Short mmCIF file of C-alpha atoms and ligand atoms in Angstrom, two decimals:
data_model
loop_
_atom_site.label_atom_id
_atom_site.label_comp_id
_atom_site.label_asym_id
_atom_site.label_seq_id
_atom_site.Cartn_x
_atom_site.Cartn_y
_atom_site.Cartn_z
CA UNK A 1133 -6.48 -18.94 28.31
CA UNK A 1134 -4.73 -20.76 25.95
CA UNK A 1135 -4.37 -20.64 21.77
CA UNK A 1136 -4.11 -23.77 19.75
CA UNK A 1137 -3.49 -23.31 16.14
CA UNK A 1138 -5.36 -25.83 14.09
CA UNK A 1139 -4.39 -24.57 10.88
CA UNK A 1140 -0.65 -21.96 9.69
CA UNK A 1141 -0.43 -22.67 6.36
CA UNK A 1142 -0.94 -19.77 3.91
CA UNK A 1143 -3.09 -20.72 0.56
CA UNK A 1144 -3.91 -24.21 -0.35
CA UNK A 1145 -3.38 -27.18 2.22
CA UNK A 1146 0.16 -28.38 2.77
CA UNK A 1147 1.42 -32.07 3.91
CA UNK A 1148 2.67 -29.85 7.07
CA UNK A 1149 0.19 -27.09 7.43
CA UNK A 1150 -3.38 -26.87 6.79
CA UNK A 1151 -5.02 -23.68 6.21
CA UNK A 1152 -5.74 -21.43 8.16
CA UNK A 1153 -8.01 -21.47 11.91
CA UNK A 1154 -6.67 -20.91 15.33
CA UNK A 1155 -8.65 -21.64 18.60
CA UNK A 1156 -8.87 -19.79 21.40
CA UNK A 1157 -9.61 -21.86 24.26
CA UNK A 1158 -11.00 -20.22 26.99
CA UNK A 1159 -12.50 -23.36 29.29
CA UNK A 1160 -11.17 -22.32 32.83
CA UNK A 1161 -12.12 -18.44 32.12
CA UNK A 1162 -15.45 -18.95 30.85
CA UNK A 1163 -16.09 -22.54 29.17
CA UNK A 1164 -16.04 -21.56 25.65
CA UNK A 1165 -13.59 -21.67 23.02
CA UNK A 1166 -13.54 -18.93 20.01
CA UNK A 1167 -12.55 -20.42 16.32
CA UNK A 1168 -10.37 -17.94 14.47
CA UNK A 1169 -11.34 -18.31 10.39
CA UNK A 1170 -11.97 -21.33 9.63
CA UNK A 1171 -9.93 -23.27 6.47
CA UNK A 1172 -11.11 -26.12 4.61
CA UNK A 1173 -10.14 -29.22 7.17
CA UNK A 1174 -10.36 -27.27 10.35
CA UNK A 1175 -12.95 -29.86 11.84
CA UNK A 1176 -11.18 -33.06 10.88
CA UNK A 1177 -8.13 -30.38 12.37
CA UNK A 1178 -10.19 -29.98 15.44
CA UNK A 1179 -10.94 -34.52 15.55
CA UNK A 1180 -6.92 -34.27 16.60
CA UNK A 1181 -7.25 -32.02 19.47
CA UNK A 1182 -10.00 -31.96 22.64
CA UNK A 1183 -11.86 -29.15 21.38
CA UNK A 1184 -14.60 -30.18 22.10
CA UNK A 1185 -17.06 -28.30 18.65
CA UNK A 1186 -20.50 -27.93 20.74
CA UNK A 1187 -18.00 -25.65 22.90
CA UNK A 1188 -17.43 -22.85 19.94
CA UNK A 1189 -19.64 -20.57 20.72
CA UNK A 1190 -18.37 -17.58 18.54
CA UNK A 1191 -16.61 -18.13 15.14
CA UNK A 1192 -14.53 -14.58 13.75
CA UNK A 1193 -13.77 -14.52 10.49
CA UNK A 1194 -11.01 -12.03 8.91
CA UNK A 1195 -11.62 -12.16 5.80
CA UNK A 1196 -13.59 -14.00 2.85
CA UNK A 1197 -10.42 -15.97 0.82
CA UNK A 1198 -11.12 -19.26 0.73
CA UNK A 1199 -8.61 -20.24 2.75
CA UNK A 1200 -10.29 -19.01 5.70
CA UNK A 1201 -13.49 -20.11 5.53
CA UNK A 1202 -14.05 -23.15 3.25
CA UNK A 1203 -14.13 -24.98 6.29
CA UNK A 1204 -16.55 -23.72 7.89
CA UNK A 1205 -20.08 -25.21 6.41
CA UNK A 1206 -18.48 -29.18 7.04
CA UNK A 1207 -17.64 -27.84 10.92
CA UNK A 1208 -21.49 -26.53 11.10
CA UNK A 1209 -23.08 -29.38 9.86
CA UNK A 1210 -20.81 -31.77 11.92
CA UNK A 1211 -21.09 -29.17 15.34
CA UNK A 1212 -24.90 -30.12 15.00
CA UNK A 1213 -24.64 -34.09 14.03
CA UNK A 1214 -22.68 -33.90 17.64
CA UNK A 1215 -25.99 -32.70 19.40
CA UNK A 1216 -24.33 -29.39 19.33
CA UNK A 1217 -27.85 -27.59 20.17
CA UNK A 1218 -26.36 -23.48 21.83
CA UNK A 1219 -26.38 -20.98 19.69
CA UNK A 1220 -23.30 -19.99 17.73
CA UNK A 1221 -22.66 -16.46 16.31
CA UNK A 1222 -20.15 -15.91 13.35
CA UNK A 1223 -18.91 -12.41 12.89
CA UNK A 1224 -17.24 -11.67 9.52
CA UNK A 1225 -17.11 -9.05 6.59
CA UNK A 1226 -20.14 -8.90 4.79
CA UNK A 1227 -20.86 -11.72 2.90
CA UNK A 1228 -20.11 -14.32 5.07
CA UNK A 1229 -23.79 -14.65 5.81
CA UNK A 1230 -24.40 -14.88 2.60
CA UNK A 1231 -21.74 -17.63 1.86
CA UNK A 1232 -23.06 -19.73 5.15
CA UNK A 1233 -26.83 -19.99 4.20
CA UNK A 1234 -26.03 -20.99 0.53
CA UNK A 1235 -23.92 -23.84 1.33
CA UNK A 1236 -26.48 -25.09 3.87
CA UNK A 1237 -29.36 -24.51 1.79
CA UNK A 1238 -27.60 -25.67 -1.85
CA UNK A 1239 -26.55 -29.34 0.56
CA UNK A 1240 -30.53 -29.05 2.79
CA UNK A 1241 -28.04 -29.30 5.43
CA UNK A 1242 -30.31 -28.76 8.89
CA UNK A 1243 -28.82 -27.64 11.70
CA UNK A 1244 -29.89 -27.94 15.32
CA UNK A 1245 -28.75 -24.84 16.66
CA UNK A 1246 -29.46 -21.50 15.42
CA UNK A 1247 -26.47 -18.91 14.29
CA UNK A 1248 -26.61 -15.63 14.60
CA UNK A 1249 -24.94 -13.53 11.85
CA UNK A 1250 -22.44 -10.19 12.77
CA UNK A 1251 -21.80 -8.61 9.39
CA UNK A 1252 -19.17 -5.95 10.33
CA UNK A 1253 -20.11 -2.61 9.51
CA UNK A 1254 -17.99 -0.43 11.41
CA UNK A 1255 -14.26 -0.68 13.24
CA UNK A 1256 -14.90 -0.34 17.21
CA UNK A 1257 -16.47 -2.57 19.53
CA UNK A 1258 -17.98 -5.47 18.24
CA UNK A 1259 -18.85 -7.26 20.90
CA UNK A 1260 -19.20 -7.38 24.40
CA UNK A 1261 -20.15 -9.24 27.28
CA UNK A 1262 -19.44 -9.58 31.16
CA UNK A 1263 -15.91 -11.34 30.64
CA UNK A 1264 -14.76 -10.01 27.52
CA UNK A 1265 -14.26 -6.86 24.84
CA UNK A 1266 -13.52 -7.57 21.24
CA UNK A 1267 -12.75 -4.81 18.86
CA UNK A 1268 -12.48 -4.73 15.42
CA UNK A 1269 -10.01 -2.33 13.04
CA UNK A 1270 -9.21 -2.69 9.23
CA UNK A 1271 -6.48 -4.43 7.55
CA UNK A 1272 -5.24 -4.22 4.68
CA UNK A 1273 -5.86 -7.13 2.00
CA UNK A 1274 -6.82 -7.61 -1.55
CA UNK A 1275 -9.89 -8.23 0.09
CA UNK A 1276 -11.67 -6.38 3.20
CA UNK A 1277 -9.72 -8.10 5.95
CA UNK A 1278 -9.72 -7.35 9.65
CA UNK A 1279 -8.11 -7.83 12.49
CA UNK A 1280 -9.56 -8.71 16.21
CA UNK A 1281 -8.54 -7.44 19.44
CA UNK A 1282 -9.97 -9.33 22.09
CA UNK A 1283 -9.41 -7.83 25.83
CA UNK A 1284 -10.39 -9.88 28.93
CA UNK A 1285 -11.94 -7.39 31.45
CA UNK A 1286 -9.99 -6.70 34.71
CA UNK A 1287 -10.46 -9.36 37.51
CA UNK A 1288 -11.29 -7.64 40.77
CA UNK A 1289 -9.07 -7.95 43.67
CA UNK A 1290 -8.52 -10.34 46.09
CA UNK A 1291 -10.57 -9.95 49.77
CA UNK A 1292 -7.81 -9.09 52.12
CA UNK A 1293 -8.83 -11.65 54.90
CA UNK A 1294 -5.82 -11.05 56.85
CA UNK A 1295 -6.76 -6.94 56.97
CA UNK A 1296 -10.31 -7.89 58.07
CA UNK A 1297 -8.98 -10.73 60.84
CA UNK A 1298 -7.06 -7.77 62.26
CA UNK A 1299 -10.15 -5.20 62.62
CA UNK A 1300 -11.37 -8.79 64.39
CA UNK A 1301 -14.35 -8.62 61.44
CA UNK A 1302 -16.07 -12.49 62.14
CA UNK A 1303 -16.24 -14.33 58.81
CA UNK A 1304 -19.87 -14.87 56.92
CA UNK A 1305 -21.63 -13.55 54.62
CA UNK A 1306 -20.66 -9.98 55.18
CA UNK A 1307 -17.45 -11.16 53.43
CA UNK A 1308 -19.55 -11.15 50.49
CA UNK A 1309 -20.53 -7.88 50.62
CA UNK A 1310 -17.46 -6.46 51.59
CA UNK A 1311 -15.91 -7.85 48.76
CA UNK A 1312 -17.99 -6.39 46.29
CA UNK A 1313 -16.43 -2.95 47.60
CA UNK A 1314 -20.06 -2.13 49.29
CA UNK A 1315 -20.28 0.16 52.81
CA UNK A 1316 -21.15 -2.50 55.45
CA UNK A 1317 -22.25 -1.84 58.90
CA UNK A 1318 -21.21 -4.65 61.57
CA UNK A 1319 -23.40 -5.60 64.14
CA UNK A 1320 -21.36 -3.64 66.72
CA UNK A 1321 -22.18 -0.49 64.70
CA UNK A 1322 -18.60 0.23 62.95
CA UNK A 1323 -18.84 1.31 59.87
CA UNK A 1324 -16.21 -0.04 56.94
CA UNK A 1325 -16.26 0.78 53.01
CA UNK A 1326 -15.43 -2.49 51.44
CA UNK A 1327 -13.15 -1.05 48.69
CA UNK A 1328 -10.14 -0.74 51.32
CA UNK A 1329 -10.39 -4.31 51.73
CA UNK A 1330 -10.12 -5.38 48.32
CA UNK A 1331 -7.04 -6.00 46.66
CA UNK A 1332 -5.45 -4.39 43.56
CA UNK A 1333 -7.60 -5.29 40.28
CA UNK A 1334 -5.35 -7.53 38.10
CA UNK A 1335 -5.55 -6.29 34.18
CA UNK A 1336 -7.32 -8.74 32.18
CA UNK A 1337 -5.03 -10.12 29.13
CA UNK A 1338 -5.16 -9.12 25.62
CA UNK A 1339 -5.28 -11.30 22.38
CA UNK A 1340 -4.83 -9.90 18.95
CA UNK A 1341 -5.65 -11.89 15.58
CA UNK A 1342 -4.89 -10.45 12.43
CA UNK A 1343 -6.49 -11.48 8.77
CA UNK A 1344 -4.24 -11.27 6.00
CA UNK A 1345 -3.09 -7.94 5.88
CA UNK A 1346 0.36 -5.40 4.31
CA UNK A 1347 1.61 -3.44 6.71
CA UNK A 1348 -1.15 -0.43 7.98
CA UNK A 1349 -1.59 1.54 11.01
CA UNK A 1350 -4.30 -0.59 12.51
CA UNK A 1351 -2.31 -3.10 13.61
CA UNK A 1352 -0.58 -1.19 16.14
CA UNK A 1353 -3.76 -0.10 17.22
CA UNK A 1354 -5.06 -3.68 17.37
CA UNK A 1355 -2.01 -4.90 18.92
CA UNK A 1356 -0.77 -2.05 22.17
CA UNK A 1357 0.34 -4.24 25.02
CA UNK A 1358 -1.22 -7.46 23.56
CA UNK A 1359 0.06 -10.78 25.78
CA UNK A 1360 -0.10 -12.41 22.21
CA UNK A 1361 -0.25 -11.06 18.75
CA UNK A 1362 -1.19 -13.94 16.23
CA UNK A 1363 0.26 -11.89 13.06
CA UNK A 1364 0.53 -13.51 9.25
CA UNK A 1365 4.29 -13.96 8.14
CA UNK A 1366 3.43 -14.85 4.18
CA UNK A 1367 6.71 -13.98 3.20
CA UNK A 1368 10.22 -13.77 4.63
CA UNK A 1369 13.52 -11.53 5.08
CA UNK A 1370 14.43 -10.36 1.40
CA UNK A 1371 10.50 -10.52 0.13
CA UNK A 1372 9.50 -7.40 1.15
CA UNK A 1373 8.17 -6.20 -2.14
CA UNK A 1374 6.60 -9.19 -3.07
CA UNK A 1375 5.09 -8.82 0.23
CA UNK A 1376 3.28 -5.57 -0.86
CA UNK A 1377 2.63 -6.64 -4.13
CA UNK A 1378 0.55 -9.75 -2.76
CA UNK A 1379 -0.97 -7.21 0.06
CA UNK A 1380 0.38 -9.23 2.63
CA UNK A 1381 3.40 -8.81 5.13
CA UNK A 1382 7.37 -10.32 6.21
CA UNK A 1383 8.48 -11.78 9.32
CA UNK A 1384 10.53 -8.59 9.77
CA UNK A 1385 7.50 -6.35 9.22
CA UNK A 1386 5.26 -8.59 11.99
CA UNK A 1387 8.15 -8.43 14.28
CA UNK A 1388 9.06 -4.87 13.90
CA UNK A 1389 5.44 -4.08 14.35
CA UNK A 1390 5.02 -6.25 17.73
CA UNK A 1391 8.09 -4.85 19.25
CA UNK A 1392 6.89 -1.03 17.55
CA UNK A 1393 3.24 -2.31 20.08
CA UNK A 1394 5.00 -3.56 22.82
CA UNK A 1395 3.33 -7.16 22.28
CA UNK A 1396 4.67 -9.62 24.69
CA UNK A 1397 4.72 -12.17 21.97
CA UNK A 1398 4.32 -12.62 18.37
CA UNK A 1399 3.07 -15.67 16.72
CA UNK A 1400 3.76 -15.75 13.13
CA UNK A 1401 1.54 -17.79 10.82
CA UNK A 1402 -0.01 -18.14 7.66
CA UNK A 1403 3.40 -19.73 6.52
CA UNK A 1404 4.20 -20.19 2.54
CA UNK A 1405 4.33 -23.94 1.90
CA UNK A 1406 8.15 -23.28 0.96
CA UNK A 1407 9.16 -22.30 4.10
CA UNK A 1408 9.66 -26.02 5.29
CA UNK A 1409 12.30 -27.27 7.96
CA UNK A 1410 15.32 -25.13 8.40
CA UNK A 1411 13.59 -22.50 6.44
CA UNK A 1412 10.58 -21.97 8.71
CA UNK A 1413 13.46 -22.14 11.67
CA UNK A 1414 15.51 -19.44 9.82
CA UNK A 1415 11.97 -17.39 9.19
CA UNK A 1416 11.65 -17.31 13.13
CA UNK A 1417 15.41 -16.44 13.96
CA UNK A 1418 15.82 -13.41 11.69
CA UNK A 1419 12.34 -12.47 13.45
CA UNK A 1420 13.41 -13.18 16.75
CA UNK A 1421 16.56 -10.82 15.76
CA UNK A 1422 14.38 -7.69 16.10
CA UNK A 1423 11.96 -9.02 18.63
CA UNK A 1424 12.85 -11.72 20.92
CA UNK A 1425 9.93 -13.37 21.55
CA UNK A 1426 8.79 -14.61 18.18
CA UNK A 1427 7.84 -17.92 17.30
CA UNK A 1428 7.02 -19.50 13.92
CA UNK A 1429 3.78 -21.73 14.91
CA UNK A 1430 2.95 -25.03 13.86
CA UNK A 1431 -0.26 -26.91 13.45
CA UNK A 1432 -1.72 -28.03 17.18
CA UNK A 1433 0.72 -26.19 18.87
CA UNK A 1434 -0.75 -25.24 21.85
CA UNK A 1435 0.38 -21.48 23.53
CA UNK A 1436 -0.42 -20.36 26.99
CA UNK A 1437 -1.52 -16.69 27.65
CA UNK A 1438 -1.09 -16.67 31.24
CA UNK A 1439 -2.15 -13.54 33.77
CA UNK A 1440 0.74 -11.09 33.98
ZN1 ZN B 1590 -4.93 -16.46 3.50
#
């Protein structure tokens, strides 16, 4: 599981930073990768990197600024020139659908895959499937914005050969069953429940991505225990009121509020184009003053969210 920011620039496209989109590449978990809004550029972003686009499956959109999502009808049309033919869903606020089908129809752009539309009506669950949870709270933006917390179900435990070996259980395909946690009965009649041969259940890991958003209760919500909390840092140290007045947050805010969730580690984007060089370095020290592991993210930089 691995992010790769393809876009941490805040507003209009800089010479260092486009706008907005980060990828979360899950290949070895489940061969997909989830796009993160999607800012004008993010495909000729994504020509730079191995992502490969027929492998987005799900696109999440925070919010409906352009920065976030004029990319996205130039990455659709291009996903299907690529013989990009799966289905891709885009969740987003409402409107999104909206914005999609006009572009495509307005440019008779045809696509060779269908997409399914999530307008999101409610917080909670948003989506679900055998691998994964993804949840969905309010921010708080100009604009509806949201905020995603994805959570990687549990992995079951290990089988605990070595246990089994010394009850002299054969191998074969009883292993199987045992280490689905069933009762098995062996052919010389014992009797064994399969869960006290499994090992302990390792907790799946937890990504949070946050739209543009001031500080609100939500994101703690969004972000308890997260391995990585992708959190905007518009602004920096003495901006706090400009902050508010632009309904968006400070590094100190993002980094009070990951160390206030117990994040493991904050990654602060969405960067002002002034915040170049030793700026953007001074940005993530007086971050990393209140909580350690804070890092200022640059375009393609890649971030590994390994198992705890
Ligand atoms: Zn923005």
């Amino acid at each position: 599981m691995q992010l790769e920011f393809l876009g941490t620039g805040a507003g209009s496209p800089g010479k260092f930073r486009n706008v907005t989109s980060v990828a979360l590449k899950l290949l070895d978990e489940s061969n997909e990768v989830w796009l993160f809004d999607c800012g004008e550029a993010t495909q000729h972003q994504i020509l730079k990197t191995n992502i490969k686009p027929r492998k987005i499956d799900k696109i999440f959109i925070t919010h409906l600024h352009g920065d976030h999502i004029f990319g996205l009808p130039g990455f659709l049309s291009s996903r299907s020139n690529q013989g990009g033919s799966e289905e891709l869903t885009i969740f987003g606020p409402t409107g999104i659908k909206d914005f999609v089908m006009t572009s495509l129809r307005i440019s008779e752009s045809k696509l060779s895959y269908r997409i399914k539309f999530v307008e999101i009506a409610q917080e909670g669950v948003l989506f679900e499937d055998q691998n994964y949870i993804v949840n969905v709270a309010e921010l708080d933006h100009r604009i509806k914005s949201y905020g995603f917390r994805v959570k990687e179900k549990d992995h079951s435990g290990e089988l605990l050969v070595d246990k089994l070996k010394e009850l002299a259980i054969p191998s074969g395909p009883i292993y199987g069953q045992i280490k689905q946690g069933k009762e098995v009965t062996l052919d010389d009649g014992r009797v064994i429940n399969g869960q006290d041969f499994i090992g302990k259940p390792q907790p799946g890991r937890v990504v949070t991505v946050l739209g543009d958003t001031r500080q609100t209760p939500n994101i703690e919500l969004l972000a308890k225990d997260a391995d990585a909390l992708v959190h905007e840092s518009t602004f920096g140290k003495q901006e706090g009121s400009l902050a508010r007045n632009y309904y968006h947050s400070t590094n100190i805010q993002a980094a009070k509020i990951a160390k206030q969730a117990n994040a493991r580690q904050l990654l602060l984007t969405h960067i002002s184009a002034r915040y170049t060089g030793k700026l953007s370095k001074q940005l993530e020290s007086d971050a990393k003053e209140i909580f350690s592991n804070s890092k200022v993210v640059r375009d393609f930089d890649i971030i590994d969210i390994p198992l705890p």
